[in-house]
Short mmCIF file of C-alpha atoms in Angstrom, two decimals:
data_model
loop_
_atom_site.label_atom_id
_atom_site.label_comp_id
_atom_site.label_asym_id
_atom_site.label_seq_id
_atom_site.Cartn_x
_atom_site.Cartn_y
_atom_site.Cartn_z
CA UNK A 327 33.77 -27.69 -51.36
CA UNK A 328 34.81 -27.68 -47.55
CA UNK A 329 31.70 -25.55 -46.74
CA UNK A 330 31.42 -24.22 -43.16
CA UNK A 331 27.65 -23.35 -41.98
CA UNK A 332 26.37 -20.77 -39.62
CA UNK A 333 23.67 -21.68 -37.05
CA UNK A 334 20.59 -20.03 -37.61
CA UNK A 335 19.75 -17.57 -34.72
CA UNK A 336 16.26 -19.52 -34.67
CA UNK A 337 17.84 -22.96 -34.05
CA UNK A 338 20.34 -21.58 -31.57
CA UNK A 339 17.24 -20.20 -29.48
CA UNK A 340 15.26 -23.43 -29.10
CA UNK A 341 18.11 -26.33 -28.85
CA UNK A 342 18.73 -27.71 -25.90
CA UNK A 343 22.27 -28.21 -25.50
CA UNK A 344 22.20 -31.23 -22.92
CA UNK A 345 23.83 -31.29 -19.67
CA UNK A 346 26.02 -33.89 -18.00
CA UNK A 347 22.50 -35.50 -16.51
CA UNK A 348 20.80 -35.96 -19.93
CA UNK A 349 23.92 -36.86 -21.88
CA UNK A 350 24.71 -40.44 -21.57
CA UNK A 351 27.80 -41.67 -22.28
CA UNK A 352 28.16 -43.57 -25.86
CA UNK A 353 31.12 -46.39 -24.91
CA UNK A 354 33.54 -47.23 -27.93
CA UNK A 355 34.22 -50.57 -25.98
CA UNK A 356 30.75 -51.78 -26.30
CA UNK A 357 30.28 -50.50 -29.90
CA UNK A 358 33.53 -52.76 -30.61
CA UNK A 359 31.52 -55.66 -28.85
CA UNK A 360 28.68 -55.03 -31.08
CA UNK A 361 30.48 -54.58 -34.40
CA UNK A 362 32.18 -57.89 -32.61
CA UNK A 363 29.24 -60.13 -32.89
CA UNK A 364 27.84 -59.13 -36.27
CA UNK A 365 30.40 -59.39 -37.84
CA UNK A 366 31.27 -63.00 -36.69
CA UNK A 367 32.44 -65.34 -39.46
CA UNK A 368 29.25 -67.31 -37.90
CA UNK A 369 26.86 -64.56 -39.38
CA UNK A 370 28.28 -65.48 -42.95
CA UNK A 371 27.81 -61.90 -44.21
CA UNK A 372 24.46 -61.12 -42.89
CA UNK A 373 22.20 -61.96 -46.32
CA UNK A 374 18.78 -61.59 -46.02
CA UNK A 375 17.37 -64.76 -46.14
CA UNK A 376 20.33 -66.43 -44.75
CA UNK A 377 21.65 -68.18 -41.84
CA UNK A 378 23.14 -64.36 -41.19
CA UNK A 379 19.32 -62.94 -40.74
CA UNK A 380 17.86 -64.98 -37.82
CA UNK A 381 21.38 -64.49 -35.66
CA UNK A 382 21.33 -60.69 -36.58
CA UNK A 383 17.91 -60.23 -36.03
CA UNK A 384 18.04 -62.43 -32.53
CA UNK A 385 20.97 -60.00 -31.33
CA UNK A 386 18.90 -57.04 -31.85
CA UNK A 387 15.72 -58.44 -29.89
CA UNK A 388 17.59 -59.29 -27.18
CA UNK A 389 19.57 -56.44 -27.05
CA UNK A 390 16.66 -54.70 -26.69
CA UNK A 391 14.67 -56.76 -24.36
CA UNK A 392 17.47 -56.15 -22.20
CA UNK A 393 17.20 -52.36 -22.33
CA UNK A 394 13.58 -52.93 -21.89
CA UNK A 395 12.45 -50.83 -24.44
CA UNK A 396 9.16 -52.35 -26.79
CA UNK A 397 9.19 -54.14 -29.58
CA UNK A 398 8.04 -50.92 -32.77
CA UNK A 399 7.10 -52.90 -35.69
CA UNK A 400 3.32 -53.70 -36.80
CA UNK A 401 0.76 -55.15 -34.62
CA UNK A 402 3.18 -54.96 -31.31
CA UNK A 403 5.92 -57.21 -33.10
CA UNK A 404 9.90 -56.63 -33.05
CA UNK A 405 9.95 -57.11 -36.70
CA UNK A 406 8.50 -56.07 -39.79
CA UNK A 407 8.17 -58.40 -42.95
CA UNK A 408 9.61 -57.48 -45.78
CA UNK A 409 9.18 -59.43 -49.02
CA UNK A 410 12.29 -58.92 -51.75
CA UNK A 411 11.10 -59.69 -55.46
CA UNK A 412 14.29 -61.06 -57.25
CA UNK A 413 13.78 -61.12 -61.13
CA UNK A 414 15.40 -62.29 -65.02
CA UNK A 415 13.93 -62.44 -68.28
CA UNK A 416 11.83 -65.50 -68.44
CA UNK A 417 12.63 -65.35 -72.26
CA UNK A 418 13.82 -62.33 -74.62
CA UNK A 419 11.07 -59.61 -75.14
CA UNK A 420 10.06 -59.04 -78.37
CA UNK A 421 9.20 -55.24 -79.45
CA UNK A 422 8.73 -53.68 -82.95
CA UNK A 423 7.93 -50.23 -83.67
CA UNK A 424 5.70 -49.06 -86.40
CA UNK A 425 6.07 -45.35 -88.59
CA UNK A 426 3.19 -43.16 -89.56
CA UNK A 427 3.44 -45.09 -93.08
CA UNK A 428 2.29 -48.04 -91.39
CA UNK A 429 5.66 -49.82 -91.84
CA UNK A 430 6.24 -52.29 -89.13
CA UNK A 431 9.57 -52.64 -87.97
CA UNK A 432 10.89 -55.89 -85.82
CA UNK A 433 13.49 -55.03 -83.00
CA UNK A 434 16.27 -57.17 -81.49
CA UNK A 435 17.96 -57.45 -78.17
CA UNK A 436 20.78 -55.24 -80.08
CA UNK A 437 18.50 -52.22 -80.85
CA UNK A 438 16.55 -51.81 -77.86
CA UNK A 439 16.85 -53.34 -74.29
CA UNK A 440 13.43 -53.92 -72.85
CA UNK A 441 12.47 -55.20 -69.05
CA UNK A 442 9.03 -56.15 -67.91
CA UNK A 443 9.52 -53.74 -64.10
CA UNK A 444 5.93 -54.30 -62.84
CA UNK A 445 4.71 -56.08 -59.64
CA UNK A 446 3.47 -58.77 -61.86
CA UNK A 447 6.32 -59.08 -63.72
CA UNK A 448 4.84 -59.07 -67.04
CA UNK A 449 4.10 -56.73 -69.93
CA UNK A 450 2.03 -56.73 -72.89
CA UNK A 451 1.42 -53.52 -74.99
CA UNK A 452 0.45 -52.64 -78.07
CA UNK A 453 0.08 -49.10 -80.20
CA UNK A 454 1.41 -47.31 -77.19
CA UNK A 455 2.45 -43.77 -78.20
CA UNK A 456 5.83 -42.40 -77.66
CA UNK A 457 6.44 -38.66 -76.44
CA UNK A 458 10.29 -37.21 -75.69
CA UNK A 459 9.95 -35.92 -72.50
CA UNK A 460 13.88 -34.47 -72.18
CA UNK A 461 15.39 -34.76 -68.72
CA UNK A 462 11.21 -36.02 -67.70
CA UNK A 463 11.88 -33.12 -64.68
CA UNK A 464 9.23 -31.38 -62.91
CA UNK A 465 10.67 -28.99 -60.62
CA UNK A 466 8.46 -26.15 -59.16
CA UNK A 467 11.01 -24.78 -56.90
CA UNK A 468 13.31 -23.89 -59.71
CA UNK A 469 11.04 -23.16 -62.08
CA UNK A 470 11.30 -26.47 -64.92
CA UNK A 471 9.17 -28.29 -66.45
CA UNK A 472 10.01 -30.94 -68.92
CA UNK A 473 6.18 -31.86 -69.34
CA UNK A 474 4.25 -29.36 -69.93
CA UNK A 475 1.13 -29.94 -70.49
CA UNK A 476 1.09 -33.25 -72.63
CA UNK A 477 -0.87 -35.99 -71.72
CA UNK A 478 1.31 -39.38 -71.62
CA UNK A 479 -1.82 -41.57 -70.18
CA UNK A 480 -0.96 -45.46 -72.01
CA UNK A 481 2.02 -43.68 -73.66
CA UNK A 482 6.26 -44.73 -73.31
CA UNK A 483 8.20 -41.58 -72.67
CA UNK A 484 11.85 -41.71 -73.69
CA UNK A 485 13.81 -39.79 -71.10
CA UNK A 486 17.67 -38.94 -71.23
CA UNK A 487 19.52 -39.65 -67.99
CA UNK A 488 21.05 -37.30 -64.89
CA UNK A 489 19.77 -33.93 -64.90
CA UNK A 490 20.70 -30.50 -66.41
CA UNK A 491 24.05 -29.26 -65.63
CA UNK A 492 25.13 -26.09 -63.71
CA UNK A 493 23.71 -24.53 -60.50
CA UNK A 494 20.07 -24.38 -60.76
CA UNK A 495 20.34 -28.35 -59.71
CA UNK A 496 22.94 -28.27 -57.11
CA UNK A 497 26.24 -27.80 -59.28
CA UNK A 498 28.31 -30.53 -58.68
CA UNK A 499 26.01 -32.56 -56.02
CA UNK A 500 23.57 -34.51 -57.99
CA UNK A 501 19.14 -33.38 -56.86
CA UNK A 502 16.46 -36.32 -56.57
CA UNK A 503 16.06 -35.75 -60.39
CA UNK A 504 18.84 -37.16 -61.38
CA UNK A 505 18.22 -40.63 -60.04
CA UNK A 506 16.50 -43.32 -62.34
CA UNK A 507 13.53 -43.50 -59.61
CA UNK A 508 12.36 -39.90 -59.48
CA UNK A 509 12.13 -40.16 -63.74
CA UNK A 510 9.76 -43.83 -63.40
CA UNK A 511 8.02 -41.81 -60.47
CA UNK A 512 7.20 -39.11 -62.24
CA UNK A 513 6.05 -41.01 -65.71
CA UNK A 514 4.13 -43.98 -63.65
CA UNK A 515 1.84 -40.68 -61.97
CA UNK A 516 1.24 -39.39 -65.07
CA UNK A 517 -0.16 -42.61 -66.21
CA UNK A 518 2.88 -43.80 -69.02
CA UNK A 519 2.92 -47.16 -69.16
CA UNK A 520 6.87 -47.21 -69.67
CA UNK A 521 9.96 -45.65 -69.90
CA UNK A 522 13.19 -45.69 -72.34
CA UNK A 523 16.67 -44.16 -71.10
CA UNK A 524 18.16 -42.53 -74.13
CA UNK A 525 21.99 -43.68 -73.93
CA UNK A 526 24.48 -41.42 -75.44
CA UNK A 527 26.01 -43.93 -78.05
CA UNK A 528 24.59 -45.53 -80.92
CA UNK A 529 24.18 -49.25 -81.98
CA UNK A 530 26.69 -51.04 -81.69
CA UNK A 531 28.89 -48.44 -79.60
CA UNK A 532 30.87 -49.37 -76.96
CA UNK A 533 28.00 -47.02 -74.58
CA UNK A 534 25.50 -49.43 -76.13
CA UNK A 535 26.91 -52.55 -75.31
CA UNK A 536 27.52 -51.38 -71.72
CA UNK A 537 24.14 -50.93 -71.64
CA UNK A 538 23.75 -55.01 -73.35
CA UNK A 539 26.21 -56.45 -70.89
CA UNK A 540 24.60 -55.61 -67.53
CA UNK A 541 20.79 -55.15 -68.82
CA UNK A 542 19.72 -58.61 -68.07
CA UNK A 543 21.24 -59.16 -64.20
CA UNK A 544 19.03 -60.14 -62.17
CA UNK A 545 16.83 -57.01 -60.86
CA UNK A 546 15.61 -56.28 -56.91
CA UNK A 547 12.86 -54.82 -55.97
CA UNK A 548 9.89 -54.62 -53.03
CA UNK A 549 5.82 -54.79 -54.44
CA UNK A 550 4.59 -51.31 -54.77
CA UNK A 551 8.38 -49.54 -55.39
CA UNK A 552 7.49 -47.40 -58.52
CA UNK A 553 5.93 -50.34 -60.58
CA UNK A 554 6.13 -49.20 -63.91
CA UNK A 555 5.21 -51.99 -67.01
CA UNK A 556 7.71 -51.20 -68.72
CA UNK A 557 11.90 -50.70 -68.17
CA UNK A 558 14.05 -50.32 -70.82
CA UNK A 559 17.34 -48.25 -73.42
CA UNK A 560 17.22 -46.82 -76.87
CA UNK A 561 19.96 -46.02 -78.35
CA UNK A 562 20.25 -42.86 -79.94
CA UNK A 563 20.56 -43.79 -83.60
CA UNK A 564 16.93 -45.44 -83.07
CA UNK A 565 15.52 -42.38 -81.03
CA UNK A 566 16.81 -40.74 -83.78
CA UNK A 567 14.87 -42.56 -86.80
CA UNK A 568 11.71 -42.00 -84.74
CA UNK A 569 12.07 -38.11 -84.60
CA UNK A 570 12.45 -38.04 -88.16
CA UNK A 571 9.63 -40.55 -88.84
CA UNK A 572 7.52 -38.17 -86.93
CA UNK A 573 8.85 -35.48 -88.64
CA UNK A 574 10.46 -34.02 -85.21
CA UNK A 575 13.52 -31.32 -85.45
CA UNK A 576 16.43 -32.41 -84.45
CA UNK A 577 17.64 -28.78 -83.36
CA UNK A 578 14.89 -29.26 -80.02
CA UNK A 579 17.75 -31.37 -78.36
CA UNK A 580 19.54 -28.06 -78.45
CA UNK A 581 16.85 -26.77 -75.68
CA UNK A 582 17.03 -29.85 -73.32
CA UNK A 583 19.10 -28.38 -71.03
CA UNK A 584 17.80 -24.54 -71.03
CA UNK A 585 14.83 -24.73 -69.15
CA UNK A 586 12.95 -24.10 -72.52
CA UNK A 587 11.97 -26.99 -73.59
CA UNK A 588 8.59 -28.74 -73.28
CA UNK A 589 7.83 -32.70 -74.28
CA UNK A 590 6.84 -33.52 -77.74
CA UNK A 591 5.11 -36.72 -78.96
CA UNK A 592 6.22 -38.49 -81.70
CA UNK A 593 3.39 -38.22 -83.91
CA UNK A 594 2.18 -41.52 -85.84
CA UNK A 595 5.06 -43.73 -84.08
CA UNK A 596 3.97 -46.35 -81.95
CA UNK A 597 5.70 -49.29 -80.10
CA UNK A 598 4.91 -53.22 -79.33
CA UNK A 599 6.36 -54.86 -76.70
CA UNK A 600 6.26 -58.29 -74.93
CA UNK A 601 8.10 -59.28 -71.76
CA UNK A 602 8.05 -61.72 -69.16
CA UNK A 603 10.94 -61.86 -65.95
CA UNK A 604 10.63 -65.24 -63.55
CA UNK A 605 10.42 -63.89 -60.46
CA UNK A 606 11.38 -65.39 -56.86
CA UNK A 607 10.88 -64.30 -53.08
CA UNK A 608 13.02 -63.90 -50.50
CA UNK A 609 11.41 -63.29 -47.01
CA UNK A 610 13.44 -60.95 -44.87
CA UNK A 611 12.61 -58.16 -41.74
CA UNK A 612 13.13 -54.58 -40.30
CA UNK A 613 13.78 -54.94 -36.90
CA UNK A 614 12.25 -51.98 -34.97
CA UNK A 615 12.48 -51.27 -31.56
CA UNK A 616 10.70 -48.07 -29.20
CA UNK A 617 10.97 -45.83 -26.29
CA UNK A 618 6.85 -44.42 -26.30
CA UNK A 619 6.29 -40.84 -25.78
CA UNK A 620 4.47 -39.43 -22.85
CA UNK A 621 3.14 -36.50 -24.60
CA UNK A 622 2.78 -36.82 -28.37
CA UNK A 623 3.25 -40.23 -28.72
CA UNK A 624 1.86 -39.85 -32.04
CA UNK A 625 4.79 -37.97 -33.24
CA UNK A 626 7.56 -39.96 -34.44
CA UNK A 627 11.66 -39.72 -34.55
CA UNK A 628 13.18 -42.61 -36.09
CA UNK A 629 16.97 -43.95 -36.18
CA UNK A 630 17.62 -46.16 -38.78
CA UNK A 631 20.58 -48.06 -39.49
CA UNK A 632 21.10 -51.54 -42.43
CA UNK A 633 21.46 -55.05 -41.02
CA UNK A 634 22.93 -56.82 -43.47
CA UNK A 635 26.10 -56.87 -45.69
CA UNK A 636 26.71 -59.09 -49.17
CA UNK A 637 27.66 -62.73 -47.81
CA UNK A 638 30.00 -64.87 -48.88
CA UNK A 639 31.83 -65.51 -52.75
CA UNK A 640 34.91 -67.37 -53.33
CA UNK A 641 38.11 -67.45 -51.68
CA UNK A 642 40.52 -64.75 -52.09
CA UNK A 643 44.49 -65.18 -51.92
CA UNK A 644 44.46 -65.64 -48.30
CA UNK A 645 41.76 -68.12 -49.15
CA UNK A 646 38.77 -66.08 -47.02
CA UNK A 647 35.12 -65.90 -48.39
CA UNK A 648 33.50 -64.00 -46.39
CA UNK A 649 32.14 -60.11 -46.46
CA UNK A 650 32.22 -59.52 -42.68
CA UNK A 651 30.62 -55.83 -43.29
CA UNK A 652 32.11 -54.89 -40.01
CA UNK A 653 32.42 -51.01 -40.89
CA UNK A 654 29.56 -51.58 -43.68
CA UNK A 655 27.07 -51.79 -41.33
CA UNK A 656 27.85 -53.74 -38.42
CA UNK A 657 29.40 -49.82 -36.94
CA UNK A 658 26.13 -48.28 -37.81
CA UNK A 659 24.05 -51.27 -36.22
CA UNK A 660 26.15 -51.04 -33.07
CA UNK A 661 26.09 -46.85 -33.41
CA UNK A 662 21.96 -47.65 -33.02
CA UNK A 663 22.15 -49.56 -30.14
CA UNK A 664 24.12 -47.12 -28.65
CA UNK A 665 21.52 -44.32 -29.08
CA UNK A 666 19.06 -46.16 -28.03
CA UNK A 667 20.60 -47.51 -24.51
CA UNK A 668 21.03 -44.12 -24.14
CA UNK A 669 17.51 -43.22 -24.58
CA UNK A 670 16.84 -46.14 -22.39
CA UNK A 671 18.36 -44.42 -19.68
CA UNK A 672 16.90 -41.52 -20.00
CA UNK A 673 14.30 -39.44 -18.54
CA UNK A 674 10.41 -40.09 -19.98
CA UNK A 675 10.83 -38.65 -23.64
CA UNK A 676 7.55 -36.87 -24.65
CA UNK A 677 7.95 -37.86 -28.65
CA UNK A 678 7.71 -41.70 -29.87
CA UNK A 679 11.66 -42.53 -30.74
CA UNK A 680 11.91 -45.50 -32.65
CA UNK A 681 15.18 -47.39 -33.37
CA UNK A 682 14.83 -49.28 -36.99
CA UNK A 683 17.19 -51.81 -38.03
CA UNK A 684 16.09 -52.29 -42.19
CA UNK A 685 16.98 -55.12 -44.47
CA UNK A 686 18.15 -55.00 -47.83
CA UNK A 687 19.97 -51.99 -48.10
CA UNK A 688 22.63 -53.47 -50.04
CA UNK A 689 20.01 -54.69 -52.36
CA UNK A 690 18.95 -51.43 -53.41
CA UNK A 691 17.52 -50.12 -49.81
CA UNK A 692 14.63 -52.28 -50.06
CA UNK A 693 13.76 -52.36 -46.30
CA UNK A 694 13.45 -48.74 -46.35
CA UNK A 695 11.93 -48.64 -49.54
CA UNK A 696 8.93 -51.19 -47.92
CA UNK A 697 9.45 -49.26 -44.93
CA UNK A 698 8.21 -45.71 -46.59
CA UNK A 699 5.49 -47.74 -48.85
CA UNK A 700 3.73 -49.45 -45.76
CA UNK A 701 4.68 -47.61 -42.73
CA UNK A 702 4.23 -48.35 -39.24
CA UNK A 703 4.65 -44.98 -38.38
CA UNK A 704 2.12 -41.55 -40.62
CA UNK A 705 5.14 -40.71 -42.47
CA UNK A 706 3.50 -37.42 -42.02
CA UNK A 707 3.76 -37.48 -38.23
CA UNK A 708 7.34 -38.50 -38.66
CA UNK A 709 9.38 -35.65 -37.25
CA UNK A 710 12.35 -37.12 -39.28
CA UNK A 711 15.03 -39.72 -39.89
CA UNK A 712 18.49 -40.21 -38.42
CA UNK A 713 20.48 -42.75 -40.31
CA UNK A 714 23.60 -44.30 -39.52
CA UNK A 715 25.68 -46.17 -42.20
CA UNK A 716 29.44 -47.03 -41.85
CA UNK A 717 30.45 -44.91 -38.65
CA UNK A 718 33.69 -42.81 -39.04
CA UNK A 719 36.62 -44.98 -38.04
CA UNK A 720 39.47 -42.19 -36.91
CA UNK A 721 40.59 -40.36 -34.01
CA UNK A 722 38.23 -37.56 -33.07
CA UNK A 723 37.91 -34.55 -35.66
CA UNK A 724 36.62 -31.05 -36.09
CA UNK A 725 34.29 -31.50 -38.93
CA UNK A 726 30.98 -33.79 -38.40
CA UNK A 727 30.32 -34.56 -42.64
CA UNK A 728 26.86 -34.94 -43.87
CA UNK A 729 25.21 -36.13 -46.70
CA UNK A 730 22.76 -34.10 -48.29
CA UNK A 731 24.04 -30.64 -47.33
CA UNK A 732 21.88 -27.91 -47.38
CA UNK A 733 18.67 -29.91 -47.93
CA UNK A 734 17.21 -29.18 -44.72
CA UNK A 735 16.72 -27.51 -41.04
CA UNK A 736 18.58 -31.01 -39.24
CA UNK A 737 21.57 -29.75 -40.60
CA UNK A 738 21.29 -26.16 -38.90
CA UNK A 739 20.76 -27.91 -35.11
CA UNK A 740 23.10 -30.26 -35.73
CA UNK A 741 25.64 -27.02 -36.18
CA UNK A 742 24.82 -25.31 -33.11
CA UNK A 743 25.19 -28.47 -31.16
CA UNK A 744 28.61 -28.88 -32.83
CA UNK A 745 29.55 -25.32 -32.41
CA UNK A 746 29.42 -25.36 -28.76
CA UNK A 747 31.73 -28.27 -28.96
CA UNK A 748 33.99 -26.48 -31.40
CA UNK A 749 32.85 -28.41 -34.40
CA UNK A 750 31.23 -27.46 -37.97
CA UNK A 751 29.34 -29.47 -40.18
CA UNK A 752 30.52 -29.72 -44.16
CA UNK A 753 28.68 -31.57 -46.86
CA UNK A 754 30.23 -35.22 -47.91
CA UNK A 755 32.95 -33.48 -50.14
CA UNK A 756 32.19 -36.45 -52.90
CA UNK A 757 29.70 -35.08 -55.29
CA UNK A 758 31.08 -37.91 -57.63
CA UNK A 759 29.28 -40.31 -55.57
CA UNK A 760 25.87 -39.49 -54.87
CA UNK A 761 25.90 -40.64 -51.71
CA UNK A 762 22.86 -38.48 -50.69
CA UNK A 763 20.97 -41.92 -53.19
CA UNK A 764 23.01 -44.72 -51.67
CA UNK A 765 21.60 -45.57 -47.69
CA UNK A 766 18.23 -45.88 -45.95
CA UNK A 767 17.50 -42.13 -45.60
CA UNK A 768 16.97 -41.49 -49.15
CA UNK A 769 13.51 -43.46 -49.19
CA UNK A 770 12.28 -41.40 -46.26
CA UNK A 771 13.76 -38.06 -47.54
CA UNK A 772 11.57 -38.98 -50.86
CA UNK A 773 8.39 -39.28 -49.20
CA UNK A 774 8.80 -36.29 -47.43
CA UNK A 775 10.77 -37.23 -44.21
CA UNK A 776 13.41 -35.17 -43.00
CA UNK A 777 16.29 -36.85 -43.11
CA UNK A 778 20.11 -36.87 -41.70
CA UNK A 779 22.97 -39.29 -42.48
CA UNK A 780 26.63 -38.05 -40.96
CA UNK A 781 29.90 -39.70 -42.40
CA UNK A 782 33.09 -39.66 -42.33
CA UNK A 783 35.01 -36.54 -41.07
CA UNK A 784 38.73 -36.24 -41.91
CA UNK A 785 39.90 -32.91 -40.53
CA UNK A 786 41.53 -34.73 -37.42
CA UNK A 787 41.72 -32.93 -34.43
CA UNK A 788 45.56 -33.88 -34.51
CA UNK A 789 46.70 -33.22 -37.83
CA UNK A 790 43.88 -32.01 -39.78
CA UNK A 791 42.93 -33.06 -43.25
CA UNK A 792 46.65 -33.29 -44.33
CA UNK A 793 46.23 -36.83 -42.51
CA UNK A 794 43.04 -37.42 -42.14
CA UNK A 795 41.53 -36.67 -45.86
CA UNK A 796 44.67 -39.34 -46.92
CA UNK A 797 43.93 -41.61 -43.98
CA UNK A 798 39.86 -42.28 -45.08
CA UNK A 799 41.16 -42.51 -48.79
CA UNK A 800 42.94 -45.61 -47.83
CA UNK A 801 40.66 -47.34 -45.54
CA UNK A 802 37.65 -46.86 -48.04
CA UNK A 803 40.02 -48.19 -50.60
CA UNK A 804 41.11 -51.27 -48.53
CA UNK A 805 37.65 -52.04 -46.85
CA UNK A 806 34.65 -51.01 -48.64
CA UNK A 807 32.80 -53.74 -49.62
CA UNK A 808 35.98 -56.23 -49.25
CA UNK A 809 36.70 -59.23 -47.31
CA UNK A 810 38.72 -56.82 -45.43
CA UNK A 811 35.76 -55.32 -43.63
CA UNK A 812 36.57 -57.28 -40.33
CA UNK A 813 36.66 -56.04 -36.74
CA UNK A 814 39.69 -55.08 -35.44
CA UNK A 815 40.50 -54.83 -31.59
CA UNK A 816 42.15 -51.36 -32.46
CA UNK A 817 39.32 -50.26 -34.16
CA UNK A 818 39.23 -46.14 -33.95
CA UNK A 819 36.02 -44.90 -32.63
CA UNK A 820 36.70 -41.46 -31.14
CA UNK A 821 35.15 -40.23 -34.34
CA UNK A 822 32.04 -42.51 -34.05
CA UNK A 823 31.75 -41.48 -30.32
CA UNK A 824 31.90 -37.98 -30.87
CA UNK A 825 29.17 -37.93 -33.26
CA UNK A 826 26.97 -40.77 -32.13
CA UNK A 827 27.00 -38.17 -29.20
CA UNK A 828 25.69 -35.50 -30.97
CA UNK A 829 22.95 -37.62 -33.04
CA UNK A 830 21.56 -38.59 -29.55
CA UNK A 831 21.59 -34.55 -28.50
CA UNK A 832 19.87 -33.49 -31.70
CA UNK A 833 17.36 -36.54 -31.02
CA UNK A 834 16.98 -35.87 -27.37
CA UNK A 835 15.74 -32.09 -28.00
CA UNK A 836 13.57 -33.34 -31.42
CA UNK A 837 12.11 -35.98 -28.53
CA UNK A 838 11.23 -32.77 -25.99
CA UNK A 839 9.99 -30.17 -28.01
CA UNK A 840 6.55 -29.89 -30.19
CA UNK A 841 9.23 -28.51 -33.42
CA UNK A 842 9.08 -29.96 -36.66
CA UNK A 843 12.01 -30.00 -38.88
CA UNK A 844 11.60 -28.46 -42.53
CA UNK A 845 13.47 -28.96 -45.48
CA UNK A 846 15.00 -26.05 -47.46
CA UNK A 847 12.80 -23.39 -49.41
CA UNK A 848 14.73 -25.10 -52.77
CA UNK A 849 14.82 -28.35 -51.78
CA UNK A 850 12.97 -30.95 -54.04
CA UNK A 851 11.92 -32.63 -51.26
CA UNK A 852 10.28 -29.71 -49.99
CA UNK A 853 7.03 -29.64 -51.74
CA UNK A 854 6.22 -33.63 -50.66
CA UNK A 855 6.60 -32.51 -47.26
CA UNK A 856 4.18 -29.61 -47.77
CA UNK A 857 1.02 -31.62 -48.93
CA UNK A 858 1.12 -33.29 -45.80
CA UNK A 859 1.30 -29.83 -43.67
CA UNK A 860 -2.09 -29.83 -42.53
CA UNK A 861 -1.47 -33.07 -40.48
CA UNK A 862 1.49 -31.67 -38.42
CA UNK A 863 -0.60 -28.78 -37.45
#
């Protein structure tokens, strides 16, 4: 599991290992000072749309103005508006299905779960056909196509959650194809009007009751994010009823993990659905600064980090009500500020470097998704996204862990720089967490932009993994999304300084070269990037 990586000869030949004149000092003290401000009680947990928003954005802008960097948002502004939509069911959804014999069967929320998830929050569908699409995955690089030649235009697809087991889909580490967002995107692209996830349990089972318990919670989104009219869930026994009525051989379920399965229409089965949502909006903002390139200003490297956290709640045993978010993600925000200061003090760069502080990550990566839908800089000529979410809080480490190990050549470049310091690159060691889909690099990756996020190393220079791994686990268990995540004067920032220095050098090389990082051939993001190859010629 602790895989080290050999640096490619090609990457080694072109990387610039920055000397003292270019390697600006990353300061642990300045990092701590920024974290202390951003995690102060007065910021009230930095919730989008609330008091901490203005305090945070004003602080960031003042820092960039002091550095002499330019506004990096649209129309020469510092801020990019992000409209977050919070929706709840306006009333219980109604649904029924009709079989080949013409008999209509009314469905209650105990039978099927339905939400209207288009941009209007309204869905009225009559007579939609139903297609079972297995995992709903189309992965040319893996010779996998669940849809085949079937036309799902105007129909509702029933899809299994997750992805096939085994090394074809990266083994222990999930791929893009396991995510609900991918499945919605694929169904929407093919003209489907709804997607229902097939649950493992029947009506009344513990699994189905769990779905029922959480399904009507508020949904947070931004306009244009996978706006399929209907999403929902269908229990196993109801789906089997549909299959039986349609004359489908249930033995086909045995083929869904083999790669031979092709989608099948449930002939004669139609659905009627009516659902509506009440919607409220939250106005928030990404904040962007930049240092414009002198030779190729339209080619852009983006550093990203989310500025928000989760706010306040009832008091804990000690009376604390504020989730200050010092680690998550005042630390990453501070890291971006330090890297920006290094660029501000360095000689001119040939490409443009943007420092993006994303909103509403804790609401579902919504600031980054909003950026990917309406990018300030074309995604086709965005060189890379380098995301920092939660700096390592430990003494120096030999390893630099990353999310999405094995996906793109940025990690090879990083490995060259790390090896020069006697360090090595590893995966994040926690495949069960699905980390690659959980921070602001992911909307960039999904859009085809090579993206990299460093994580918390555990192979301490002094003590190795025997000491570092238990320390990391204890820290994560104590502070992640807890009220205890506060600034402390004794924050361990040695590893953070090392990692930020490597990320600065990686970006500095990219900013002064004409190289384009790329996805590796077996990465699911490669085809999306390849579609815009002409823009980078």
